[in-house]
mmCIF file of C-alpha atoms in Angstrom:
data_model
loop_
_atom_site.group_PDB
_atom_site.id
_atom_site.type_symbol
_atom_site.label_atom_id
_atom_site.label_comp_id
_atom_site.label_asym_id
_atom_site.label_seq_id
_atom_site.Cartn_x
_atom_site.Cartn_y
_atom_site.Cartn_z
ATOM 1 C CA UNK A 1 4.866 -1.396 20.313
ATOM 2 C CA UNK A 2 3.745 -0.690 16.765
ATOM 3 C CA UNK A 3 5.937 -2.220 14.032
ATOM 4 C CA UNK A 4 8.294 0.070 12.131
ATOM 5 C CA UNK A 5 6.678 -1.030 8.891
ATOM 6 C CA UNK A 6 4.414 -3.695 7.448
ATOM 7 C CA UNK A 7 4.042 -5.349 4.064
ATOM 8 C CA UNK A 8 0.303 -5.426 3.440
ATOM 9 C CA UNK A 9 0.237 -7.166 0.057
ATOM 10 C CA UNK A 10 2.436 -9.051 -2.380
ATOM 11 C CA UNK A 11 2.081 -9.539 -6.116
ATOM 12 C CA UNK A 12 4.477 -12.184 -7.433
ATOM 13 C CA UNK A 13 5.088 -13.238 -11.048
ATOM 14 C CA UNK A 14 7.191 -16.419 -10.921
ATOM 15 C CA UNK A 15 8.359 -19.058 -13.369
ATOM 16 C CA UNK A 16 10.097 -22.430 -13.100
ATOM 17 C CA UNK A 17 12.224 -23.512 -16.054
ATOM 18 C CA UNK A 18 12.703 -27.104 -17.209
ATOM 19 C CA UNK A 19 15.406 -27.570 -14.562
ATOM 20 C CA UNK A 20 13.055 -26.050 -11.935
ATOM 21 C CA UNK A 21 15.165 -22.958 -11.371
ATOM 22 C CA UNK A 22 12.891 -20.235 -10.038
ATOM 23 C CA UNK A 23 12.828 -16.683 -11.420
ATOM 24 C CA UNK A 24 10.453 -14.079 -10.031
ATOM 25 C CA UNK A 25 9.452 -10.449 -9.900
ATOM 26 C CA UNK A 26 7.869 -9.442 -6.613
ATOM 27 C CA UNK A 27 5.962 -6.250 -5.933
ATOM 28 C CA UNK A 28 5.120 -5.433 -2.302
ATOM 29 C CA UNK A 29 3.014 -2.679 -0.756
ATOM 30 C CA UNK A 30 4.946 -1.110 2.121
ATOM 31 C CA UNK A 31 3.215 0.805 4.902
ATOM 32 C CA UNK A 32 5.405 2.786 7.287
ATOM 33 C CA UNK A 33 4.519 2.790 10.990
ATOM 34 C CA UNK A 34 3.929 5.782 13.271
ATOM 35 C CA UNK A 35 7.527 7.033 13.037
ATOM 36 C CA UNK A 36 9.810 7.777 10.049
ATOM 37 C CA UNK A 37 12.277 5.025 9.130
ATOM 38 C CA UNK A 38 15.708 5.257 7.491
ATOM 39 C CA UNK A 39 16.278 1.534 6.814
ATOM 40 C CA UNK A 40 14.148 -1.564 6.255
ATOM 41 C CA UNK A 41 15.153 -5.097 7.204
ATOM 42 C CA UNK A 42 13.898 -8.121 5.245
ATOM 43 C CA UNK A 43 14.983 -11.717 4.605
ATOM 44 C CA UNK A 44 15.369 -13.975 1.568
ATOM 45 C CA UNK A 45 16.479 -17.559 1.050
ATOM 46 C CA UNK A 46 20.226 -18.011 0.633
ATOM 47 C CA UNK A 47 19.550 -19.981 -2.540
ATOM 48 C CA UNK A 48 17.903 -16.941 -4.124
ATOM 49 C CA UNK A 49 19.983 -14.304 -5.918
ATOM 50 C CA UNK A 50 18.682 -10.754 -5.591
ATOM 51 C CA UNK A 51 19.433 -8.828 -8.788
ATOM 52 C CA UNK A 52 17.404 -5.607 -8.483
ATOM 53 C CA UNK A 53 15.439 -3.602 -5.907
ATOM 54 C CA UNK A 54 13.309 -0.521 -6.573
ATOM 55 C CA UNK A 55 11.384 1.814 -4.293
ATOM 56 C CA UNK A 56 8.496 3.621 -5.958
ATOM 57 C CA UNK A 57 10.029 2.807 -9.337
ATOM 58 C CA UNK A 58 13.540 4.062 -8.554
ATOM 59 C CA UNK A 59 16.641 1.884 -7.943
ATOM 60 C CA UNK A 60 17.277 1.277 -4.246
ATOM 61 C CA UNK A 61 20.586 0.470 -2.542
ATOM 62 C CA UNK A 62 20.697 -2.629 -0.373
ATOM 63 C CA UNK A 63 23.052 -4.744 1.735
ATOM 64 C CA UNK A 64 22.845 -8.511 2.082
ATOM 65 C CA UNK A 65 24.110 -10.630 4.961
ATOM 66 C CA UNK A 66 25.731 -13.409 2.933
ATOM 67 C CA UNK A 67 27.729 -11.163 0.602
ATOM 68 C CA UNK A 68 30.935 -9.246 1.120
ATOM 69 C CA UNK A 69 28.862 -6.053 1.073
ATOM 70 C CA UNK A 70 27.893 -6.424 4.709
ATOM 71 C CA UNK A 71 27.847 -8.563 7.829
ATOM 72 C CA UNK A 72 24.131 -8.771 8.549
ATOM 73 C CA UNK A 73 22.525 -11.549 10.625
ATOM 74 C CA UNK A 74 22.025 -14.787 8.715
ATOM 75 C CA UNK A 75 21.270 -18.455 9.330
ATOM 76 C CA UNK A 76 21.587 -21.745 7.447
ATOM 77 C CA UNK A 77 18.748 -21.026 5.007
ATOM 78 C CA UNK A 78 18.030 -17.284 5.066
ATOM 79 C CA UNK A 79 20.055 -14.125 4.800
ATOM 80 C CA UNK A 80 19.084 -10.632 5.905
ATOM 81 C CA UNK A 81 18.553 -7.773 3.469
ATOM 82 C CA UNK A 82 18.932 -4.168 4.588
ATOM 83 C CA UNK A 83 17.207 -1.672 2.294
ATOM 84 C CA UNK A 84 18.676 1.847 2.296
ATOM 85 C CA UNK A 85 16.348 4.604 1.031
ATOM 86 C CA UNK A 86 18.075 7.829 -0.027
ATOM 87 C CA UNK A 87 15.975 9.699 2.568
ATOM 88 C CA UNK A 88 13.913 8.544 5.568
ATOM 89 C CA UNK A 89 10.409 7.379 4.715
ATOM 90 C CA UNK A 90 7.703 9.508 6.286
ATOM 91 C CA UNK A 91 5.516 8.160 9.077
ATOM 92 C CA UNK A 92 2.286 6.495 7.899
ATOM 93 C CA UNK A 93 3.375 6.740 4.247
ATOM 94 C CA UNK A 94 2.752 4.005 1.660
ATOM 95 C CA UNK A 95 5.250 2.838 -0.965
ATOM 96 C CA UNK A 96 5.838 0.133 -3.553
ATOM 97 C CA UNK A 97 8.875 -2.162 -3.329
ATOM 98 C CA UNK A 98 9.917 -4.194 -6.371
ATOM 99 C CA UNK A 99 12.384 -7.085 -6.383
ATOM 100 C CA UNK A 100 13.882 -9.266 -9.088
ATOM 101 C CA UNK A 101 15.265 -12.580 -7.820
ATOM 102 C CA UNK A 102 16.126 -16.091 -8.986
ATOM 103 C CA UNK A 103 17.628 -19.277 -7.621
ATOM 104 C CA UNK A 104 17.459 -23.003 -6.966
ATOM 105 C CA UNK A 105 15.039 -23.380 -4.053
ATOM 106 C CA UNK A 106 13.333 -26.386 -5.660
ATOM 107 C CA UNK A 107 15.291 -29.555 -4.951
ATOM 108 C CA UNK A 108 14.933 -32.809 -6.908
ATOM 109 C CA UNK A 109 15.190 -35.886 -4.716
ATOM 110 C CA UNK A 110 14.867 -38.331 -7.618
ATOM 111 C CA UNK A 111 12.061 -40.619 -8.846
ATOM 112 C CA UNK A 112 9.753 -37.685 -9.546
ATOM 113 C CA UNK A 113 10.009 -36.369 -5.987
ATOM 114 C CA UNK A 114 10.671 -32.650 -5.361
ATOM 115 C CA UNK A 115 10.666 -30.390 -2.337
ATOM 116 C CA UNK A 116 10.870 -26.632 -1.843
ATOM 117 C CA UNK A 117 13.697 -25.974 0.597
ATOM 118 C CA UNK A 118 12.602 -22.442 1.542
ATOM 119 C CA UNK A 119 8.842 -22.253 1.395
ATOM 120 C CA UNK A 120 8.623 -19.090 3.493
ATOM 121 C CA UNK A 121 11.474 -17.046 2.041
ATOM 122 C CA UNK A 122 11.695 -17.846 -1.675
ATOM 123 C CA UNK A 123 10.619 -14.205 -2.101
ATOM 124 C CA UNK A 124 11.831 -11.197 -0.039
ATOM 125 C CA UNK A 125 9.814 -11.188 3.169
ATOM 126 C CA UNK A 126 9.570 -8.738 6.026
ATOM 127 C CA UNK A 127 7.221 -6.601 8.058
ATOM 128 C CA UNK A 128 4.105 -8.511 7.053
ATOM 129 C CA UNK A 129 5.127 -11.719 8.848
ATOM 130 C CA UNK A 130 3.629 -10.378 12.100
ATOM 131 C CA UNK A 131 0.534 -8.637 10.740
ATOM 132 C CA UNK A 132 -0.024 -10.818 7.679
ATOM 133 C CA UNK A 133 -0.300 -9.891 4.022
ATOM 134 C CA UNK A 134 -2.499 -10.724 1.050
ATOM 135 C CA UNK A 135 -1.038 -12.413 -2.032
ATOM 136 C CA UNK A 136 -1.609 -12.451 -5.776
ATOM 137 C CA UNK A 137 0.726 -15.071 -7.238
ATOM 138 C CA UNK A 138 1.180 -16.195 -10.845
ATOM 139 C CA UNK A 139 3.298 -19.261 -11.665
ATOM 140 C CA UNK A 140 4.488 -20.533 -15.045
ATOM 141 C CA UNK A 141 5.897 -24.062 -14.860
ATOM 142 C CA UNK A 142 6.346 -27.300 -16.859
ATOM 143 C CA UNK A 143 2.987 -29.024 -17.267
ATOM 144 C CA UNK A 144 4.536 -32.428 -16.516
ATOM 145 C CA UNK A 145 4.383 -31.550 -12.807
ATOM 146 C CA UNK A 146 1.599 -30.314 -10.556
ATOM 147 C CA UNK A 147 1.977 -27.113 -8.543
ATOM 148 C CA UNK A 148 0.110 -26.945 -5.232
ATOM 149 C CA UNK A 149 -0.446 -23.553 -3.663
ATOM 150 C CA UNK A 150 -2.914 -21.993 -1.257
ATOM 151 C CA UNK A 151 -5.469 -19.481 -2.422
ATOM 152 C CA UNK A 152 -8.408 -19.110 -4.759
ATOM 153 C CA UNK A 153 -7.686 -20.122 -8.355
ATOM 154 C CA UNK A 154 -8.250 -17.110 -10.615
ATOM 155 C CA UNK A 155 -7.023 -18.425 -13.967
ATOM 156 C CA UNK A 156 -5.209 -21.473 -15.315
ATOM 157 C CA UNK A 157 -4.132 -22.219 -18.872
ATOM 158 C CA UNK A 158 -1.859 -24.612 -20.741
ATOM 159 C CA UNK A 159 0.190 -23.644 -23.783
ATOM 160 C CA UNK A 160 2.384 -26.345 -25.287
ATOM 161 C CA UNK A 161 4.528 -27.850 -22.540
ATOM 162 C CA UNK A 162 3.818 -25.047 -20.082
ATOM 163 C CA UNK A 163 1.067 -24.294 -17.600
ATOM 164 C CA UNK A 164 0.292 -20.912 -16.037
ATOM 165 C CA UNK A 165 -1.853 -20.485 -12.939
ATOM 166 C CA UNK A 166 -2.834 -17.470 -10.881
ATOM 167 C CA UNK A 167 -4.076 -17.640 -7.289
ATOM 168 C CA UNK A 168 -5.127 -15.033 -4.749
ATOM 169 C CA UNK A 169 -5.040 -15.149 -0.961
ATOM 170 C CA UNK A 170 -7.382 -12.389 0.180
ATOM 171 C CA UNK A 171 -7.142 -13.041 3.937
ATOM 172 C CA UNK A 172 -3.816 -11.803 5.411
ATOM 173 C CA UNK A 173 -1.390 -14.665 6.138
ATOM 174 C CA UNK A 174 2.199 -14.800 7.339
ATOM 175 C CA UNK A 175 3.731 -16.355 4.209
ATOM 176 C CA UNK A 176 2.839 -17.992 0.885
ATOM 177 C CA UNK A 177 4.510 -21.309 0.115
ATOM 178 C CA UNK A 178 4.119 -23.841 -2.673
ATOM 179 C CA UNK A 179 4.982 -27.428 -3.582
ATOM 180 C CA UNK A 180 5.508 -29.166 -6.895
ATOM 181 C CA UNK A 181 5.638 -32.827 -7.787
ATOM 182 C CA UNK A 182 4.383 -35.732 -9.839
ATOM 183 C CA UNK A 183 1.166 -35.836 -7.826
ATOM 184 C CA UNK A 184 -2.064 -37.755 -7.808
ATOM 185 C CA UNK A 185 -5.053 -35.850 -6.442
ATOM 186 C CA UNK A 186 -7.923 -37.169 -4.343
ATOM 187 C CA UNK A 187 -10.771 -34.972 -3.077
ATOM 188 C CA UNK A 188 -13.383 -35.428 -0.384
ATOM 189 C CA UNK A 189 -16.029 -33.263 1.268
ATOM 190 C CA UNK A 190 -16.315 -33.186 5.061
ATOM 191 C CA UNK A 191 -18.797 -30.932 6.868
ATOM 192 C CA UNK A 192 -19.163 -28.785 3.770
ATOM 193 C CA UNK A 193 -15.421 -28.338 3.317
ATOM 194 C CA UNK A 194 -13.705 -29.741 0.208
ATOM 195 C CA UNK A 195 -10.307 -31.247 1.003
ATOM 196 C CA UNK A 196 -7.840 -31.919 -1.813
ATOM 197 C CA UNK A 197 -4.996 -34.298 -0.991
ATOM 198 C CA UNK A 198 -1.979 -34.466 -3.297
ATOM 199 C CA UNK A 199 0.352 -37.436 -2.987
ATOM 200 C CA UNK A 200 3.471 -38.344 -4.927
ATOM 201 C CA UNK A 201 2.817 -41.133 -7.404
ATOM 202 C CA UNK A 202 5.877 -42.873 -5.957
ATOM 203 C CA UNK A 203 4.544 -42.714 -2.399
ATOM 204 C CA UNK A 204 6.526 -44.952 -0.074
ATOM 205 C CA UNK A 205 4.610 -47.752 1.637
ATOM 206 C CA UNK A 206 5.101 -46.311 5.135
ATOM 207 C CA UNK A 207 3.185 -43.149 4.167
ATOM 208 C CA UNK A 208 0.194 -44.832 2.492
ATOM 209 C CA UNK A 209 -1.709 -45.357 5.786
ATOM 210 C CA UNK A 210 -1.311 -41.639 6.483
ATOM 211 C CA UNK A 211 -2.840 -40.770 3.131
ATOM 212 C CA UNK A 212 -5.783 -43.106 3.785
ATOM 213 C CA UNK A 213 -6.275 -41.657 7.261
ATOM 214 C CA UNK A 214 -6.380 -38.093 5.909
ATOM 215 C CA UNK A 215 -9.149 -39.074 3.502
ATOM 216 C CA UNK A 216 -11.417 -40.634 6.150
ATOM 217 C CA UNK A 217 -14.511 -38.492 6.834
ATOM 218 C CA UNK A 218 -14.329 -36.814 10.222
ATOM 219 C CA UNK A 219 -17.319 -35.895 12.436
ATOM 220 C CA UNK A 220 -18.058 -32.153 12.512
ATOM 221 C CA UNK A 221 -16.573 -30.266 15.451
ATOM 222 C CA UNK A 222 -19.035 -29.092 18.085
ATOM 223 C CA UNK A 223 -20.374 -25.626 17.422
ATOM 224 C CA UNK A 224 -18.936 -25.439 13.891
ATOM 225 C CA UNK A 225 -20.814 -25.327 10.634
ATOM 226 C CA UNK A 226 -19.518 -26.017 7.163
ATOM 227 C CA UNK A 227 -19.322 -23.146 4.719
ATOM 228 C CA UNK A 228 -20.486 -25.090 1.689
ATOM 229 C CA UNK A 229 -18.700 -25.870 -1.543
ATOM 230 C CA UNK A 230 -16.744 -22.610 -1.429
ATOM 231 C CA UNK A 231 -14.643 -23.850 1.493
ATOM 232 C CA UNK A 232 -11.616 -25.789 0.309
ATOM 233 C CA UNK A 233 -8.393 -27.036 1.807
ATOM 234 C CA UNK A 234 -5.357 -28.623 0.232
ATOM 235 C CA UNK A 235 -2.455 -30.670 1.527
ATOM 236 C CA UNK A 236 0.360 -32.780 0.162
ATOM 237 C CA UNK A 237 1.634 -36.159 1.291
ATOM 238 C CA UNK A 238 5.401 -36.249 0.562
ATOM 239 C CA UNK A 239 7.459 -39.206 -0.563
ATOM 240 C CA UNK A 240 10.802 -40.211 0.908
ATOM 241 C CA UNK A 241 13.216 -38.569 1.310
ATOM 242 C CA UNK A 242 11.175 -36.045 3.242
ATOM 243 C CA UNK A 243 11.643 -32.305 2.844
ATOM 244 C CA UNK A 244 13.824 -30.775 5.563
ATOM 245 C CA UNK A 245 11.069 -28.410 6.746
ATOM 246 C CA UNK A 246 7.597 -29.923 7.244
ATOM 247 C CA UNK A 247 4.397 -28.505 5.855
#
């Protein structure tokens, strides 16, 4: 069965203040399936406040599961959003959704250790989780921390105490997460693939062997060839206490 709708691309402009509160504006390209739809269901982290929604530039009514507006399905970390267009959206039509949202999804565990509690729903998400979506994400954040995010680095600049980076994910993926922390970075090249490993400077002793193991060169898999210097992976080694949801 074809999905009722899909989100094919996201463009997110996000910032973290000095207390690591996240504020963002998210623009999403919506593609309606083979039949008209009267409502659209999405999800967002409970820790994120949704302040505005627009459809093709016009204000859009919505209901949210963890407010007194409605009793939509919800769980411990996410709440449902029901978008209510003024008229059904035509089959196979394309639209632009815009959201403004903010909240405290970045948690500080002390000693320079942070974790993102809702890496998959810090922005409104729906439709594209099954088919995948591309991402264009800009972050502004305090330069005293390092932000780790998937995607090709487009631009990065530092002004005063702030750093701004922009990354693109051009292959459709289910979600776009990020991590921040007081990281040290180590890089290695294995079979033509560059691997960047980020570890907290206050890494606990029990995790150090894991970090060393990740950095050991591995023999190439049978039948696979490296893609040269353009191939790059990144991962983070957390410090205790661990984030509730693993990478």
